[in-house]
Coordinates of C-alpha atoms and ligand atoms in Angstrom, one line a residue:
M1 CA 82.2 133.8 57.7
Q2 CA 85.1 132.5 59.8
A3 CA 84.3 130.3 62.8
E4 CA 84.8 132.1 66.0
A5 CA 87.5 130.9 68.4
S6 CA 86.7 130.2 72.1
F7 CA 90.3 130.8 72.9
I8 CA 93.2 132.4 71.1
I9 CA 96.7 131.9 72.5
R10 CA 99.1 134.4 70.9
N11 CA 102.6 135.8 71.4
A12 CA 103.6 132.2 71.8
R13 CA 106.5 130.0 70.7
V14 CA 104.3 127.1 69.6
L15 CA 106.0 123.7 69.3
T16 CA 103.2 121.7 67.6
M17 CA 104.9 118.3 67.6
D18 CA 103.5 118.0 64.1
D19 CA 106.3 117.5 61.7
A20 CA 104.3 118.9 58.8
N21 CA 103.9 122.3 60.6
P22 CA 106.4 122.2 63.5
R23 CA 106.3 125.9 64.6
A24 CA 103.7 128.7 64.9
S25 CA 103.1 131.8 67.0
A26 CA 99.4 131.3 67.8
V27 CA 96.7 128.7 68.3
A28 CA 92.9 129.1 68.1
L29 CA 90.5 126.7 69.8
A30 CA 86.8 126.2 69.3
G31 CA 84.8 124.0 71.7
N32 CA 87.0 121.0 72.5
R33 CA 88.9 121.1 69.2
I34 CA 91.8 123.1 67.7
L35 CA 90.5 125.5 65.1
A36 CA 93.8 126.6 63.6
V37 CA 97.6 126.8 64.3
G38 CA 99.7 129.4 62.5
P39 CA 101.0 132.9 62.5
E40 CA 99.3 135.5 64.7
A41 CA 97.9 137.5 61.7
E42 CA 96.1 134.5 60.4
I43 CA 94.9 133.3 63.8
D44 CA 93.6 136.7 64.9
A45 CA 91.0 136.5 62.1
F46 CA 89.2 133.9 64.2
S47 CA 88.7 136.4 67.0
G48 CA 85.2 137.4 67.9
P49 CA 83.3 139.1 70.8
D50 CA 83.4 136.0 73.0
T51 CA 86.9 134.9 72.3
H52 CA 89.1 134.6 75.4
V53 CA 92.7 135.8 74.4
I54 CA 95.7 134.4 76.3
D55 CA 99.0 136.2 75.9
A56 CA 101.7 133.6 76.2
K57 CA 104.3 136.3 76.7
G58 CA 106.8 134.5 74.5
G59 CA 106.6 131.3 76.4
T60 CA 106.5 127.8 74.8
V61 CA 103.1 126.4 74.0
L62 CA 102.8 122.6 73.7
P63 CA 100.2 119.9 73.3
G64 CA 99.3 119.0 76.9
F65 CA 101.7 116.5 78.5
N66 CA 100.8 112.8 78.4
E67 CA 102.1 111.1 81.6
A68 CA 102.4 107.6 80.3
H69 CA 102.8 105.7 83.6
M70 CA 101.4 106.9 87.0
H71 CA 99.1 105.9 89.8
I72 CA 96.3 108.4 90.3
F73 CA 94.7 107.0 93.5
G74 CA 97.9 106.3 95.3
G75 CA 99.4 109.6 94.3
S76 CA 96.4 111.6 95.3
A77 CA 96.3 109.9 98.7
E78 CA 100.0 110.7 99.2
L79 CA 99.4 114.4 98.8
R80 CA 98.1 114.3 102.4
E81 CA 101.0 112.3 103.8
L82 CA 104.5 113.1 105.0
S83 CA 107.3 113.1 102.4
L84 CA 110.8 112.1 103.7
A85 CA 112.5 113.0 100.4
G86 CA 116.0 114.4 101.3
V87 CA 115.8 113.2 104.9
K88 CA 119.0 111.5 106.0
G89 CA 120.1 110.1 109.3
F90 CA 118.3 108.9 112.4
D91 CA 118.0 112.3 114.0
A92 CA 116.5 113.9 110.9
L93 CA 114.1 111.0 110.5
A94 CA 113.1 111.2 114.1
K95 CA 112.4 114.9 114.0
A96 CA 110.3 114.6 110.7
L97 CA 108.2 111.8 112.1
R98 CA 107.6 113.3 115.5
D99 CA 106.6 116.7 114.0
Y100 CA 104.2 114.8 111.7
A101 CA 102.8 112.9 114.6
A102 CA 102.2 116.1 116.6
E103 CA 100.4 117.7 113.6
Y104 CA 98.0 114.8 113.2
P105 CA 97.2 113.5 116.7
D106 CA 94.1 111.6 115.5
R107 CA 95.5 109.5 112.7
A108 CA 95.4 105.8 113.5
L109 CA 98.4 105.2 111.2
L110 CA 101.1 107.7 110.4
I111 CA 102.2 107.1 106.8
A112 CA 105.3 108.6 105.4
Q113 CA 106.7 108.3 101.9
H114 CA 110.0 108.6 100.0
A115 CA 112.3 107.2 102.7
D116 CA 115.4 106.1 100.8
Y117 CA 116.7 102.5 101.5
T118 CA 119.7 104.3 103.0
V119 CA 117.7 106.8 105.0
L120 CA 119.6 105.9 108.2
S121 CA 123.0 105.4 106.7
D122 CA 124.6 103.6 103.7
D123 CA 124.8 100.3 105.4
E124 CA 122.0 100.1 108.0
R125 CA 118.4 99.3 107.0
V126 CA 115.5 100.5 109.0
T127 CA 113.9 98.1 111.5
R128 CA 110.9 98.4 113.7
H129 CA 113.3 99.1 116.6
H130 CA 114.5 102.3 115.0
L131 CA 110.9 103.4 114.5
D132 CA 109.9 102.3 118.0
R133 CA 112.6 104.5 119.4
I134 CA 111.1 107.4 117.5
L135 CA 107.4 106.8 118.1
P136 CA 106.6 103.9 120.5
D137 CA 103.0 104.9 121.0
R138 CA 101.8 105.6 117.4
A139 CA 101.6 103.2 114.6
V140 CA 104.0 104.2 111.8
L141 CA 104.6 103.0 108.3
I142 CA 107.2 104.5 106.0
F143 CA 107.6 103.7 102.4
A144 CA 110.7 103.5 100.1
P145 CA 110.4 105.8 97.1
D146 CA 109.6 102.8 94.8
H147 CA 106.7 101.8 97.1
H148 CA 107.8 98.1 96.8
T149 CA 109.3 98.2 100.3
A150 CA 107.9 99.7 103.5
W151 CA 109.0 99.6 107.2
A152 CA 106.6 99.5 110.1
N153 CA 107.1 99.9 113.9
T154 CA 106.0 97.2 116.4
L155 CA 102.6 98.9 117.1
A156 CA 101.8 98.9 113.4
L157 CA 102.9 95.3 112.9
K158 CA 100.7 94.3 115.8
G159 CA 97.8 96.3 114.5
G160 CA 98.1 94.5 111.2
G161 CA 98.4 91.1 112.9
I162 CA 101.8 90.4 111.3
L163 CA 104.3 90.8 114.1
E164 CA 104.7 87.0 114.1
G165 CA 104.9 86.8 110.3
R166 CA 102.5 85.3 107.8
D167 CA 102.7 83.7 104.4
V168 CA 102.0 86.4 101.9
G169 CA 102.7 84.6 98.6
I170 CA 105.5 84.4 96.0
G171 CA 107.4 87.6 95.5
N172 CA 106.1 89.1 98.8
E173 CA 107.8 88.9 102.2
I174 CA 107.4 89.9 105.8
V175 CA 111.1 89.9 106.7
M176 CA 111.6 87.9 109.9
G177 CA 114.4 88.4 112.5
D178 CA 116.4 85.9 114.5
D179 CA 114.0 86.5 117.4
G180 CA 111.1 84.9 115.4
L181 CA 109.4 88.3 115.0
A182 CA 109.0 90.5 112.0
T183 CA 112.0 93.0 111.6
G184 CA 109.6 95.7 110.3
E185 CA 110.7 95.4 106.7
L186 CA 107.8 94.5 104.4
R187 CA 108.4 93.7 100.8
E188 CA 105.7 94.1 98.1
S189 CA 102.1 94.9 98.5
N190 CA 100.7 91.6 100.0
A191 CA 103.1 92.2 102.9
I192 CA 102.4 95.9 103.3
R193 CA 98.7 95.8 103.0
P194 CA 97.7 94.4 106.4
V195 CA 99.4 97.5 107.9
S196 CA 98.4 100.1 105.4
A197 CA 94.8 99.0 105.8
L198 CA 94.9 100.7 109.3
G199 CA 95.2 104.2 107.6
E200 CA 92.8 106.9 106.8
T201 CA 91.9 105.4 103.4
G202 CA 92.0 101.8 104.7
G203 CA 94.7 101.2 102.1
R204 CA 92.1 101.3 99.3
E205 CA 94.4 103.4 97.2
M206 CA 96.8 100.5 97.1
L207 CA 94.3 97.8 96.0
G208 CA 94.6 98.6 92.2
V209 CA 98.3 97.8 92.4
G210 CA 98.0 95.1 95.1
T211 CA 95.1 92.9 94.0
G212 CA 93.6 94.6 91.0
G213 CA 90.3 94.0 92.9
D214 CA 87.8 96.2 94.7
P215 CA 87.5 97.0 98.4
E216 CA 85.1 94.6 100.2
H217 CA 83.2 97.0 102.4
V218 CA 83.1 100.7 101.6
T219 CA 80.6 103.0 103.3
D220 CA 79.1 105.9 101.4
E221 CA 81.2 108.2 103.5
E222 CA 84.4 106.4 102.8
R223 CA 83.6 106.4 99.0
A224 CA 82.9 110.2 99.1
G225 CA 86.2 110.7 100.9
D226 CA 88.0 108.7 98.2
I227 CA 86.4 110.8 95.5
A228 CA 87.5 113.9 97.3
I229 CA 91.0 112.6 97.4
L230 CA 90.9 111.8 93.7
K231 CA 89.6 115.2 92.8
E232 CA 92.5 116.8 94.7
G233 CA 94.9 114.6 92.9
L234 CA 93.4 115.3 89.4
A235 CA 93.6 119.0 90.1
Y236 CA 97.3 118.6 91.0
V237 CA 97.9 116.6 87.8
A238 CA 96.3 119.4 85.7
S239 CA 98.4 122.0 87.6
L240 CA 101.5 120.5 86.0
G241 CA 100.4 120.9 82.5
I242 CA 99.3 117.3 82.1
T243 CA 96.1 116.7 80.0
S244 CA 96.4 112.9 79.6
L245 CA 97.3 110.3 82.2
Q246 CA 97.8 106.6 81.7
N247 CA 97.2 104.9 84.9
M248 CA 99.3 101.7 85.6
D249 CA 97.0 100.1 88.1
G250 CA 93.4 99.5 87.6
S251 CA 90.2 98.5 89.4
L252 CA 86.5 98.9 88.8
Y253 CA 86.2 100.9 92.0
Q254 CA 88.6 103.5 90.6
L255 CA 86.9 103.5 87.2
E256 CA 83.5 104.0 88.7
M257 CA 84.6 106.9 90.9
L258 CA 86.3 108.6 87.9
E259 CA 83.1 108.1 85.9
E260 CA 81.2 109.8 88.7
I261 CA 83.6 112.7 88.7
E262 CA 83.3 112.9 84.9
K263 CA 79.5 113.0 85.1
T264 CA 79.3 115.6 87.9
V265 CA 82.1 118.1 87.5
G266 CA 84.0 116.7 84.5
L267 CA 87.5 115.2 84.6
P268 CA 90.2 117.8 84.3
V269 CA 92.5 115.2 82.8
R270 CA 91.9 112.4 80.3
V271 CA 92.4 109.1 82.0
R272 CA 93.3 105.7 80.6
M273 CA 93.1 102.8 83.1
P274 CA 94.0 99.2 82.6
F275 CA 92.6 95.9 83.8
H276 CA 95.3 94.7 86.2
M277 CA 95.9 91.0 85.7
K278 CA 97.4 89.1 88.7
N279 CA 98.9 85.7 88.6
F280 CA 96.0 84.2 90.6
M281 CA 93.3 85.4 88.2
P282 CA 91.7 83.0 85.6
L283 CA 92.5 83.7 81.9
S284 CA 88.7 84.2 81.3
D285 CA 89.0 87.5 83.2
L286 CA 90.5 89.0 80.1
E287 CA 87.2 88.5 78.4
T288 CA 84.7 89.0 81.2
K289 CA 86.6 92.0 82.8
A290 CA 89.2 93.6 80.6
A291 CA 87.2 93.4 77.3
A292 CA 83.9 94.2 79.2
W293 CA 85.5 97.3 80.7
R294 CA 86.8 98.4 77.3
A295 CA 83.2 98.3 76.0
R296 CA 81.9 100.2 79.0
F297 CA 84.6 102.9 79.4
D298 CA 85.4 104.0 75.9
T299 CA 85.2 107.8 75.7
D300 CA 88.1 110.2 74.9
R301 CA 88.0 111.3 78.6
L302 CA 87.8 108.0 80.4
R303 CA 88.8 104.7 78.8
S304 CA 89.9 101.3 79.9
D305 CA 91.4 99.4 77.0
F306 CA 94.6 97.6 78.0
V307 CA 96.0 95.0 80.4
K308 CA 98.7 95.6 83.0
L309 CA 100.8 93.0 84.7
F310 CA 103.9 92.8 86.9
M311 CA 106.6 90.4 85.9
D312 CA 109.0 91.3 88.8
G313 CA 109.5 93.7 91.7
V314 CA 112.5 96.0 92.3
T315 CA 116.2 95.6 92.5
E316 CA 116.7 97.1 95.9
S317 CA 114.6 94.4 97.6
G318 CA 116.0 91.6 95.4
T319 CA 112.6 91.0 93.8
A320 CA 113.7 92.2 90.3
V321 CA 114.5 89.3 87.9
F322 CA 117.9 89.2 86.2
V323 CA 119.3 86.9 83.5
D324 CA 122.5 86.5 85.6
D325 CA 122.9 86.6 89.4
Y326 CA 122.7 89.8 91.4
A327 CA 126.2 91.1 91.8
H328 CA 126.1 91.3 95.6
Q329 CA 124.3 88.0 96.0
P330 CA 125.7 85.1 94.0
G331 CA 123.1 82.3 93.4
W332 CA 120.1 84.8 93.4
K333 CA 118.5 86.1 90.2
G334 CA 115.1 86.9 91.5
E335 CA 111.8 85.0 91.0
P336 CA 109.3 86.0 88.3
L337 CA 105.6 86.6 89.2
F338 CA 104.5 84.6 86.2
T339 CA 106.1 81.6 84.5
Q340 CA 107.1 82.0 80.9
E341 CA 104.3 79.6 79.9
Q342 CA 101.7 81.5 82.0
F343 CA 102.7 84.8 80.5
D344 CA 102.8 83.5 76.9
T345 CA 99.2 82.3 77.4
I346 CA 98.1 85.7 78.6
A347 CA 99.9 87.6 75.9
I348 CA 98.4 85.4 73.2
A349 CA 94.9 85.6 74.6
A350 CA 95.0 89.4 75.2
D351 CA 96.4 89.9 71.6
K352 CA 93.6 87.8 70.3
L353 CA 91.1 90.1 72.0
G354 CA 92.9 93.2 70.6
L355 CA 93.9 94.3 74.1
P356 CA 97.3 95.9 74.3
V357 CA 99.5 94.7 77.2
A358 CA 101.8 96.7 79.5
V359 CA 104.1 94.8 81.8
H360 CA 106.3 96.0 84.7
A361 CA 109.8 94.5 84.1
I362 CA 112.8 96.0 85.9
G363 CA 115.5 93.4 85.6
D364 CA 116.8 92.1 82.2
G365 CA 115.5 88.6 83.0
A366 CA 111.9 90.0 83.4
V367 CA 112.3 92.2 80.3
R368 CA 113.3 89.1 78.3
M369 CA 110.4 87.1 79.5
V370 CA 108.0 89.8 78.4
L371 CA 109.6 90.1 75.0
N372 CA 109.3 86.3 74.7
G373 CA 105.6 86.5 75.4
Y374 CA 105.0 89.3 72.8
E375 CA 106.9 87.1 70.3
A376 CA 104.7 84.1 71.2
A377 CA 101.6 86.2 70.5
I378 CA 102.9 87.2 67.1
K379 CA 103.7 83.5 66.3
A380 CA 100.3 82.4 67.4
N381 CA 98.1 85.2 66.0
G382 CA 100.2 86.8 63.3
K383 CA 101.7 90.3 63.6
R384 CA 99.2 93.0 64.3
D385 CA 99.6 96.7 65.4
S386 CA 99.5 95.8 69.1
R387 CA 101.5 98.7 70.7
N388 CA 102.4 96.4 73.6
R389 CA 104.8 98.0 76.1
I390 CA 107.3 97.3 78.8
E391 CA 107.4 99.5 81.9
H392 CA 110.7 100.6 83.4
I393 CA 113.3 98.5 81.6
E394 CA 115.8 99.4 84.2
V395 CA 118.2 96.9 82.8
V396 CA 118.1 95.3 79.4
H397 CA 120.3 92.4 78.2
P398 CA 122.3 93.5 75.1
D399 CA 120.9 90.6 73.1
D400 CA 117.3 91.9 73.7
I401 CA 117.9 95.5 72.5
P402 CA 117.1 94.9 68.8
R403 CA 114.0 92.9 69.8
F404 CA 112.0 96.0 70.7
K405 CA 112.0 97.2 67.1
E406 CA 111.5 93.7 65.7
L407 CA 108.5 93.1 67.9
G408 CA 107.2 96.7 67.8
T409 CA 107.4 96.9 71.6
V410 CA 107.2 100.3 73.3
A411 CA 109.8 101.3 75.9
S412 CA 108.0 103.1 78.7
M413 CA 110.7 104.7 80.9
Q414 CA 111.1 107.1 83.8
P415 CA 113.8 109.8 83.5
T416 CA 113.6 110.4 87.2
H417 CA 114.5 106.9 88.3
P418 CA 118.2 106.3 87.6
P419 CA 120.3 106.3 90.7
G420 CA 122.0 109.7 90.9
S421 CA 119.1 111.4 89.1
A422 CA 116.4 113.4 90.9
G423 CA 118.3 113.2 94.2
L424 CA 118.2 109.4 94.3
P425 CA 121.2 107.7 96.0
L426 CA 123.6 105.6 93.9
E427 CA 123.6 102.8 96.4
P428 CA 122.6 100.1 96.9
Y429 CA 121.4 100.0 93.3
L430 CA 124.8 100.2 91.5
S431 CA 126.4 97.5 93.6
Y432 CA 123.4 95.2 93.3
I433 CA 123.3 95.2 89.5
G434 CA 127.1 95.3 89.3
E435 CA 129.4 97.3 86.9
E436 CA 129.0 94.9 84.0
R437 CA 125.4 95.7 83.7
W438 CA 125.8 99.5 84.0
P439 CA 126.0 100.1 80.2
Y440 CA 122.6 98.5 79.9
A441 CA 120.8 100.3 82.7
F442 CA 118.3 103.1 82.1
A443 CA 119.6 103.0 78.5
W444 CA 117.0 105.2 76.8
R445 CA 119.4 106.6 74.1
T446 CA 120.5 103.1 73.3
L447 CA 116.9 101.9 72.9
V448 CA 115.8 104.9 70.9
D449 CA 118.8 104.4 68.6
A450 CA 117.8 100.8 68.2
G451 CA 114.4 101.9 66.9
A452 CA 112.2 101.4 70.0
P453 CA 109.3 103.8 70.3
I454 CA 109.6 105.5 73.7
V455 CA 107.3 107.2 76.2
F456 CA 108.3 109.0 79.4
A457 CA 106.6 109.3 82.7
T458 CA 107.4 109.5 86.4
D459 CA 105.5 106.6 87.9
W460 CA 104.1 109.1 90.3
P461 CA 103.9 108.9 93.3
V462 CA 107.2 106.9 93.0
S463 CA 108.9 110.1 91.8
P464 CA 107.7 113.7 91.6
L465 CA 105.1 114.1 88.9
D466 CA 106.3 117.4 87.4
P467 CA 107.0 116.8 83.6
M468 CA 109.4 119.7 83.4
H469 CA 111.6 118.2 86.1
S470 CA 111.4 114.8 84.4
I471 CA 112.3 116.4 81.0
E472 CA 115.3 118.0 82.6
C473 CA 116.4 114.6 84.1
A474 CA 116.1 112.9 80.6
M475 CA 118.3 115.6 79.1
S476 CA 120.9 116.0 81.9
R477 CA 121.5 112.4 82.9
T478 CA 125.2 111.9 84.0
V479 CA 127.2 108.7 83.5
W480 CA 128.2 106.6 86.5
K481 CA 131.8 106.3 85.4
D482 CA 134.0 107.5 82.6
G483 CA 133.6 105.7 79.3
L484 CA 129.9 104.8 79.7
K485 CA 127.6 105.8 76.8
D486 CA 125.9 109.2 77.1
E487 CA 122.2 108.3 77.3
R488 CA 120.8 111.8 77.2
L489 CA 118.0 112.7 74.7
S490 CA 117.5 116.0 72.9
L491 CA 114.7 118.3 73.9
H492 CA 112.5 117.4 70.9
E493 CA 113.0 113.6 71.5
T494 CA 112.0 114.1 75.1
L495 CA 109.0 116.3 74.3
A496 CA 107.8 113.7 71.8
A497 CA 108.0 111.0 74.5
Y498 CA 105.8 113.2 76.7
T499 CA 103.2 114.1 74.0
R500 CA 102.9 112.6 70.5
T501 CA 104.2 109.1 71.2
G502 CA 102.1 108.9 74.3
A503 CA 99.0 109.6 72.2
W504 CA 100.1 107.0 69.7
V505 CA 100.5 104.4 72.4
E506 CA 96.9 105.0 73.3
F507 CA 95.8 104.6 69.6
M508 CA 94.8 108.3 69.7
E509 CA 97.4 109.8 67.4
D510 CA 94.6 110.9 65.0
R511 CA 93.3 113.3 67.6
K512 CA 95.8 114.2 70.3
G513 CA 99.5 114.6 71.0
M514 CA 99.9 117.4 68.5
L515 CA 98.6 120.9 68.0
K516 CA 96.9 120.5 64.7
K517 CA 93.6 121.6 63.2
G518 CA 90.8 119.3 64.2
Y519 CA 92.7 117.8 67.1
L520 CA 91.5 117.8 70.7
A521 CA 92.0 121.1 72.4
D522 CA 94.6 119.9 75.0
V523 CA 97.3 122.7 75.4
V524 CA 99.8 123.8 78.0
V525 CA 101.2 127.3 78.1
L526 CA 104.6 127.5 79.8
S527 CA 106.3 130.4 81.6
A528 CA 109.3 130.6 79.3
D529 CA 110.7 129.6 76.0
I530 CA 112.1 126.2 76.8
E531 CA 114.3 126.1 73.7
A532 CA 116.1 129.2 75.0
T533 CA 116.3 127.8 78.6
D534 CA 119.4 126.1 79.9
V535 CA 118.9 122.4 80.4
T536 CA 119.7 122.7 84.1
A537 CA 117.0 125.4 84.5
L538 CA 114.2 123.5 82.7
A539 CA 112.5 122.5 86.0
T540 CA 112.1 126.1 86.9
V541 CA 109.8 126.6 83.9
R542 CA 106.2 126.4 85.1
P543 CA 102.9 125.8 83.5
V544 CA 100.9 129.0 83.3
T545 CA 97.7 127.7 81.8
T546 CA 96.5 124.2 81.2
I547 CA 93.6 123.6 78.8
C548 CA 92.1 120.1 78.5
D549 CA 89.2 119.4 76.1
G550 CA 88.8 123.1 75.5
R551 CA 88.4 123.9 79.2
I552 CA 90.9 125.7 81.4
T553 CA 91.9 123.1 84.0
Y554 CA 94.7 125.1 85.6
Q555 CA 95.6 128.8 85.8
A556 CA 98.7 129.9 87.6
Ligands
LIG1 ZN1 104.1 102.0 88.4

């Protein structure tokens, strides 16, 4: 007697991501596992009276996408906020904000996202005065796409108690004007939080990134509201064919809410969440928090088993750290959030506890410091299979490229982030890093060719979450000037960075990331055959069905 399938997906172009059996036309699932992958005739034999048959209509079927770097709480909250993507010029900004204000007359703080640094014009930055002219009587906070910079109007600055400025710590800044008052530009989370705390969620969605800590006072009602926001976000994630997400901020508050969702209705997406180590935390937190969370949250659906840190900020606000000076600002290289010695100590201690590390490093100076720390851990503890990673790697120094392979460091990159991609402006980014560094910016082909394992993601809500859009960006990247190396990847390299390698980074390559007998039943059915789709049309291909852990989590 053959086992009976709970689902059979047939008439499909299955890309299994399993090199031993790369293609098939059908997949059978039973419970939360894959029963068989093969030709239709073979798979149909698993059909029984209770089998649910899905006709893929010739579309591609893949292992569910693994989004290797995102922020679930922040992203979920933003689904309720205004997006300024594509808005350009004062008049367009004014109209968008005024319409939004009219739509939500009761919101204490109007939050908008995705305002380019050049939203007004190429050479004029937003100040509180611009926003005051648009909405003098409502508190307004607008974020740059990278979320590292925001701009507030006078009412919002007053409400947050920071109109006269305040010391917000290294790497954070309330930009002050000649008049002794804040200009409205707020750099990094310590500067932004006093204002964002006035919003609907009290800014709680930003705490995982900002402090790694938990909110001090949360009423039952507020917590229920936060859970509702998370559920909306998780459903949205599943609607894009994603079955695994690796969160890049962490807090116990978020883990416990996710655990509650898992216990009540079930998580529609597998979640991996880190312990977020900030530079003011004692080293002992690695043991008492990170390792303790690992023991407590250790299922295939919700786990906390790594450490996240930020080494620098972002290029546009001058907080990214470079080996050499910024091209537009001689004498300034940026200031790291940890000293080399501090980071080495953390990298060694985490490694000793068997905790993988993921570090945000945008500038080549920050990337180098992180590689140095990983090297120090190998020297101190011996080489182990650590799967440590670096997030973003917007610029890498040529001398450091071979070190990724040597140290076994994973490159975690975002195809939607290069200036000129996904509608992002070229400036001020390209002038800030300067032409000499262009060949080493967003150099994913270069890193892959040098033997670095690579995973892709969007850093949602920094850029749109849709994996198909991101895959198109990875494959259609254009050069900034003639003669620069073509950094595009092939479809199969890109898909691997969205599936199989993501599972490997999570130490779960023995059960997910491929469509293979016995593996977890995480599958996405797409609306078309992506191998027969022109690269420029990949983003039009939509998920039709998402299955996670043997359960349909999205149906178009
Ligand atoms: Zn991030």
